[in-house]
């Protein structure tokens, strides 16, 4: 029987490149599918793998190319990956790369673009809930899946150290979450849309402009600030799972990753919940 078509490669190669210019950071996040066509037929027909390139090597090429090209746009970056593959392996005849880009929008605080605080493009959905009876009603508003991050000014340290702990302390990391937030109105404000926008802006300002010792720390101070900013609020509740960006170890390739190339991963994820209300 004839082998009439064949190709292989690596899917869902996720990488975040972080270009740092002082306090001005630019994140570029891609999920790539890299497929190879070439003289690999023997791997199918006779089990001969001598021409076959490990898919793990394809992933490593993406990561190394990322470290060496932090500022390329998505189109130029996939071209750079293809060039490395074609120049390295003569048995490759064609490379097909598809990449989906998560666009991070620079957030403005006090009217000025912030150096390291970002929100995700096409972000989140609004939420409203009402329970009503003849005795009265409770109105809640909020957001679901609102995703944001900051690329510095966050740490996680001094947590429980026991024989199960493998995570080291860090005082500088990417902090990112996809937030569900629900606020309960003590009384409806004159303009719900304006008040909701003011709450979100307050949450992001606290998150972006203050050092975070952990999501718990930021969450509590964000809630406090929202309650201070909007007197009609009775309480605010959060669910904020971690979206992890793990530094990729490039030492095997003679490269030092100085906080510029990351593996995005959200499974499994820490899940942090809290409700902050007014004191009686």
Short mmCIF file of C-alpha atoms in Angstrom, two decimals:
data_model
loop_
_atom_site.label_atom_id
_atom_site.label_comp_id
_atom_site.label_asym_id
_atom_site.label_seq_id
_atom_site.Cartn_x
_atom_site.Cartn_y
_atom_site.Cartn_z
CA UNK A 1 0.00 0.00 0.00
CA UNK A 2 1.21 3.51 -0.80
CA UNK A 3 1.69 6.25 1.78
CA UNK A 4 -0.01 9.02 -0.18
CA UNK A 5 0.24 11.86 2.36
CA UNK A 6 1.94 12.44 5.68
CA UNK A 7 3.04 15.23 7.97
CA UNK A 8 3.57 15.77 11.67
CA UNK A 9 4.53 18.45 14.15
CA UNK A 10 3.67 20.11 17.46
CA UNK A 11 0.36 21.70 18.40
CA UNK A 12 -0.59 24.18 21.11
CA UNK A 13 2.91 25.48 21.64
CA UNK A 14 2.22 28.40 23.94
CA UNK A 15 4.75 31.17 24.48
CA UNK A 16 4.72 34.70 25.88
CA UNK A 17 7.50 37.06 24.84
CA UNK A 18 7.98 40.04 27.15
CA UNK A 19 9.99 42.96 25.81
CA UNK A 20 11.18 45.14 28.67
CA UNK A 21 12.19 48.77 28.15
CA UNK A 22 12.66 50.01 31.68
CA UNK A 23 9.20 50.25 33.22
CA UNK A 24 7.57 49.99 29.79
CA UNK A 25 6.76 46.35 28.99
CA UNK A 26 5.21 44.83 25.86
CA UNK A 27 3.78 41.28 26.05
CA UNK A 28 3.25 39.16 22.93
CA UNK A 29 1.43 35.86 23.50
CA UNK A 30 0.93 33.17 20.85
CA UNK A 31 -0.34 29.61 20.62
CA UNK A 32 1.27 27.88 17.65
CA UNK A 33 0.69 24.78 15.54
CA UNK A 34 3.88 23.81 13.64
CA UNK A 35 3.53 21.04 11.04
CA UNK A 36 6.32 19.56 8.92
CA UNK A 37 6.23 17.90 5.51
CA UNK A 38 9.32 16.18 4.16
CA UNK A 39 11.36 13.05 3.73
CA UNK A 40 10.06 11.25 6.80
CA UNK A 41 8.16 8.44 5.04
CA UNK A 42 10.30 5.68 6.52
CA UNK A 43 9.04 6.49 10.01
CA UNK A 44 5.58 5.39 8.80
CA UNK A 45 6.42 2.59 6.40
CA UNK A 46 9.37 0.82 8.09
CA UNK A 47 9.57 2.28 11.60
CA UNK A 48 12.87 3.98 10.70
CA UNK A 49 13.08 7.22 12.70
CA UNK A 50 16.54 8.36 11.60
CA UNK A 51 15.16 11.35 9.66
CA UNK A 52 12.43 12.15 12.16
CA UNK A 53 12.72 15.32 14.26
CA UNK A 54 11.33 15.08 17.79
CA UNK A 55 8.27 17.23 18.28
CA UNK A 56 9.90 18.33 21.54
CA UNK A 57 12.68 19.83 19.42
CA UNK A 58 10.07 21.79 17.47
CA UNK A 59 8.78 23.26 20.73
CA UNK A 60 12.33 24.12 21.80
CA UNK A 61 12.96 25.89 18.48
CA UNK A 62 9.86 28.02 19.08
CA UNK A 63 11.10 28.95 22.56
CA UNK A 64 14.68 29.69 21.47
CA UNK A 65 13.43 31.76 18.54
CA UNK A 66 11.18 33.63 20.99
CA UNK A 67 14.13 34.45 23.25
CA UNK A 68 16.11 35.75 20.28
CA UNK A 69 13.24 37.77 18.78
CA UNK A 70 11.32 39.47 21.58
CA UNK A 71 9.94 42.36 19.52
CA UNK A 72 8.86 40.70 16.25
CA UNK A 73 5.17 40.89 15.43
CA UNK A 74 3.28 37.62 15.00
CA UNK A 75 3.76 37.49 11.22
CA UNK A 76 7.52 38.01 11.40
CA UNK A 77 7.87 35.63 14.33
CA UNK A 78 6.27 32.64 12.57
CA UNK A 79 8.49 33.38 9.56
CA UNK A 80 11.55 33.30 11.85
CA UNK A 81 10.49 29.90 13.29
CA UNK A 82 10.01 28.48 9.80
CA UNK A 83 13.41 29.78 8.71
CA UNK A 84 15.17 28.07 11.63
CA UNK A 85 13.47 24.76 10.83
CA UNK A 86 14.26 24.90 7.11
CA UNK A 87 17.88 25.94 7.70
CA UNK A 88 18.47 23.30 10.39
CA UNK A 89 16.91 20.21 8.81
CA UNK A 90 17.47 19.45 5.10
CA UNK A 91 14.84 16.67 5.20
CA UNK A 92 12.08 19.25 5.75
CA UNK A 93 10.41 20.25 2.49
CA UNK A 94 7.69 22.54 3.85
CA UNK A 95 6.64 24.08 7.15
CA UNK A 96 3.04 25.06 7.91
CA UNK A 97 2.54 27.28 10.97
CA UNK A 98 -0.71 28.62 12.36
CA UNK A 99 -0.70 30.92 15.36
CA UNK A 100 -3.47 32.38 17.46
CA UNK A 101 -2.59 35.62 19.21
CA UNK A 102 -3.93 36.77 22.56
CA UNK A 103 -3.91 40.54 22.31
CA UNK A 104 -3.03 42.37 25.51
CA UNK A 105 -4.19 46.00 25.56
CA UNK A 106 -2.22 48.52 27.57
CA UNK A 107 -4.44 49.86 30.35
CA UNK A 108 -4.67 53.57 31.05
CA UNK A 109 -4.54 54.80 34.65
CA UNK A 110 -5.35 58.45 35.38
CA UNK A 111 -5.54 59.00 31.64
CA UNK A 112 -2.00 57.77 30.90
CA UNK A 113 -1.01 54.40 29.38
CA UNK A 114 0.47 52.25 32.14
CA UNK A 115 3.83 50.61 31.69
CA UNK A 116 3.03 47.10 32.88
CA UNK A 117 -0.75 46.72 33.35
CA UNK A 118 -2.80 45.08 30.59
CA UNK A 119 -6.32 43.88 29.86
CA UNK A 120 -7.23 41.20 27.37
CA UNK A 121 -8.82 42.24 24.08
CA UNK A 122 -12.51 41.25 23.70
CA UNK A 123 -12.73 40.99 27.44
CA UNK A 124 -15.28 39.54 29.81
CA UNK A 125 -19.06 39.77 30.01
CA UNK A 126 -21.28 41.92 32.18
CA UNK A 127 -23.37 40.30 34.91
CA UNK A 128 -26.55 41.30 36.71
CA UNK A 129 -28.78 39.37 39.12
CA UNK A 130 -31.96 40.35 40.92
CA UNK A 131 -33.88 38.57 43.64
CA UNK A 132 -37.21 40.17 44.46
CA UNK A 133 -40.16 39.49 46.70
CA UNK A 134 -43.01 41.56 48.13
CA UNK A 135 -40.77 42.26 51.10
CA UNK A 136 -37.97 43.76 49.03
CA UNK A 137 -35.22 43.00 46.53
CA UNK A 138 -31.46 42.54 46.19
CA UNK A 139 -29.63 43.74 43.09
CA UNK A 140 -26.18 42.53 42.10
CA UNK A 141 -23.94 43.56 39.22
CA UNK A 142 -20.51 42.48 38.10
CA UNK A 143 -18.27 40.88 35.53
CA UNK A 144 -17.48 37.35 34.41
CA UNK A 145 -14.17 36.26 32.91
CA UNK A 146 -12.55 39.69 32.92
CA UNK A 147 -8.88 38.97 32.21
CA UNK A 148 -5.99 41.24 33.15
CA UNK A 149 -2.36 41.06 34.15
CA UNK A 150 0.67 43.00 35.20
CA UNK A 151 4.14 41.97 34.16
CA UNK A 152 6.01 43.05 37.28
CA UNK A 153 5.41 44.36 40.83
CA UNK A 154 4.05 41.03 42.08
CA UNK A 155 5.50 38.29 44.27
CA UNK A 156 4.65 35.18 46.26
CA UNK A 157 6.89 34.34 49.21
CA UNK A 158 7.03 33.22 52.86
CA UNK A 159 4.30 30.61 52.35
CA UNK A 160 4.26 27.21 54.05
CA UNK A 161 7.54 25.34 53.63
CA UNK A 162 7.15 21.58 54.09
CA UNK A 163 8.24 18.41 52.32
CA UNK A 164 5.59 18.87 49.61
CA UNK A 165 6.64 22.37 48.61
CA UNK A 166 8.65 22.69 45.40
CA UNK A 167 7.75 26.29 44.46
CA UNK A 168 10.47 28.81 45.31
CA UNK A 169 9.88 32.27 46.73
CA UNK A 170 9.70 35.05 44.18
CA UNK A 171 9.48 38.82 44.54
CA UNK A 172 8.98 39.61 40.84
CA UNK A 173 6.57 37.63 38.68
CA UNK A 174 3.77 38.07 36.18
CA UNK A 175 0.40 38.25 37.96
CA UNK A 176 -2.63 37.41 35.81
CA UNK A 177 -6.20 36.32 36.42
CA UNK A 178 -9.57 35.85 34.76
CA UNK A 179 -11.81 37.53 37.33
CA UNK A 180 -15.41 36.93 38.24
CA UNK A 181 -16.52 39.86 40.41
CA UNK A 182 -19.98 40.41 41.88
CA UNK A 183 -20.98 43.51 43.78
CA UNK A 184 -24.17 43.90 45.80
CA UNK A 185 -25.91 47.24 45.91
CA UNK A 186 -27.12 48.61 49.23
CA UNK A 187 -29.15 50.97 47.06
CA UNK A 188 -29.09 51.30 43.27
CA UNK A 189 -26.86 54.19 42.12
CA UNK A 190 -28.28 56.99 39.96
CA UNK A 191 -26.39 55.62 36.92
CA UNK A 192 -25.49 51.92 37.09
CA UNK A 193 -23.34 52.02 33.95
CA UNK A 194 -21.23 54.86 35.28
CA UNK A 195 -20.90 53.27 38.71
CA UNK A 196 -19.95 49.89 37.23
CA UNK A 197 -17.28 51.53 35.08
CA UNK A 198 -15.95 53.40 38.12
CA UNK A 199 -15.73 50.16 40.11
CA UNK A 200 -13.78 48.39 37.36
CA UNK A 201 -11.41 51.33 36.93
CA UNK A 202 -10.82 51.38 40.69
CA UNK A 203 -10.08 47.65 40.79
CA UNK A 204 -7.58 47.87 37.94
CA UNK A 205 -5.89 50.98 39.34
CA UNK A 206 -5.22 49.29 42.67
CA UNK A 207 -4.06 46.11 40.94
CA UNK A 208 -1.76 47.92 38.53
CA UNK A 209 -0.20 50.58 40.73
CA UNK A 210 0.52 48.75 43.99
CA UNK A 211 2.88 45.90 44.79
CA UNK A 212 1.08 42.56 45.16
CA UNK A 213 2.23 40.02 47.74
CA UNK A 214 -0.23 37.57 46.22
CA UNK A 215 -3.65 37.55 44.59
CA UNK A 216 -5.19 37.44 48.08
CA UNK A 217 -3.39 40.65 49.02
CA UNK A 218 -4.44 42.48 45.85
CA UNK A 219 -8.00 41.16 46.02
CA UNK A 220 -8.63 42.53 49.52
CA UNK A 221 -7.22 45.97 48.73
CA UNK A 222 -9.15 46.10 45.43
CA UNK A 223 -12.37 45.36 47.32
CA UNK A 224 -11.64 48.00 49.95
CA UNK A 225 -10.98 50.61 47.28
CA UNK A 226 -14.20 49.79 45.39
CA UNK A 227 -16.26 50.15 48.56
CA UNK A 228 -14.57 53.49 49.30
CA UNK A 229 -15.13 54.75 45.74
CA UNK A 230 -18.82 53.82 45.43
CA UNK A 231 -20.89 54.47 48.57
CA UNK A 232 -23.92 52.61 47.19
CA UNK A 233 -22.04 49.30 47.37
CA UNK A 234 -22.77 46.93 50.24
CA UNK A 235 -20.16 44.29 49.43
CA UNK A 236 -18.06 42.88 46.62
CA UNK A 237 -17.09 39.26 46.03
CA UNK A 238 -14.29 37.87 43.86
CA UNK A 239 -13.28 34.61 42.23
CA UNK A 240 -9.80 35.07 40.78
CA UNK A 241 -8.02 31.99 39.41
CA UNK A 242 -4.31 32.25 38.67
CA UNK A 243 -3.22 32.34 35.05
CA UNK A 244 0.36 31.18 35.31
CA UNK A 245 3.25 32.39 33.18
CA UNK A 246 6.23 30.17 33.97
CA UNK A 247 9.77 31.22 32.96
CA UNK A 248 11.12 28.77 30.36
CA UNK A 249 14.51 27.23 31.17
CA UNK A 250 16.75 27.94 28.17
CA UNK A 251 20.10 27.09 29.76
CA UNK A 252 20.37 23.91 27.66
CA UNK A 253 20.64 26.19 24.62
CA UNK A 254 23.20 28.56 26.14
CA UNK A 255 20.62 31.26 26.72
CA UNK A 256 19.83 33.18 29.91
CA UNK A 257 16.11 33.86 30.25
CA UNK A 258 16.05 37.14 32.17
CA UNK A 259 12.28 37.20 32.61
CA UNK A 260 11.45 37.56 28.91
CA UNK A 261 10.12 34.18 27.66
CA UNK A 262 7.28 32.40 29.48
CA UNK A 263 5.09 29.33 29.15
CA UNK A 264 1.43 30.40 29.55
CA UNK A 265 -0.59 27.79 31.43
CA UNK A 266 -3.92 27.87 33.26
CA UNK A 267 -4.38 24.16 34.08
CA UNK A 268 -4.20 23.36 36.92
CA UNK A 269 -4.75 26.79 38.46
CA UNK A 270 -4.99 28.25 41.91
CA UNK A 271 -8.48 29.56 42.69
CA UNK A 272 -8.82 32.40 45.18
CA UNK A 273 -12.18 33.62 46.52
CA UNK A 274 -13.21 36.32 48.98
CA UNK A 275 -16.01 38.75 49.81
CA UNK A 276 -15.28 42.19 51.24
CA UNK A 277 -18.08 44.13 52.92
CA UNK A 278 -18.61 47.16 55.07
CA UNK A 279 -18.19 46.91 58.82
CA UNK A 280 -21.35 47.30 60.84
#
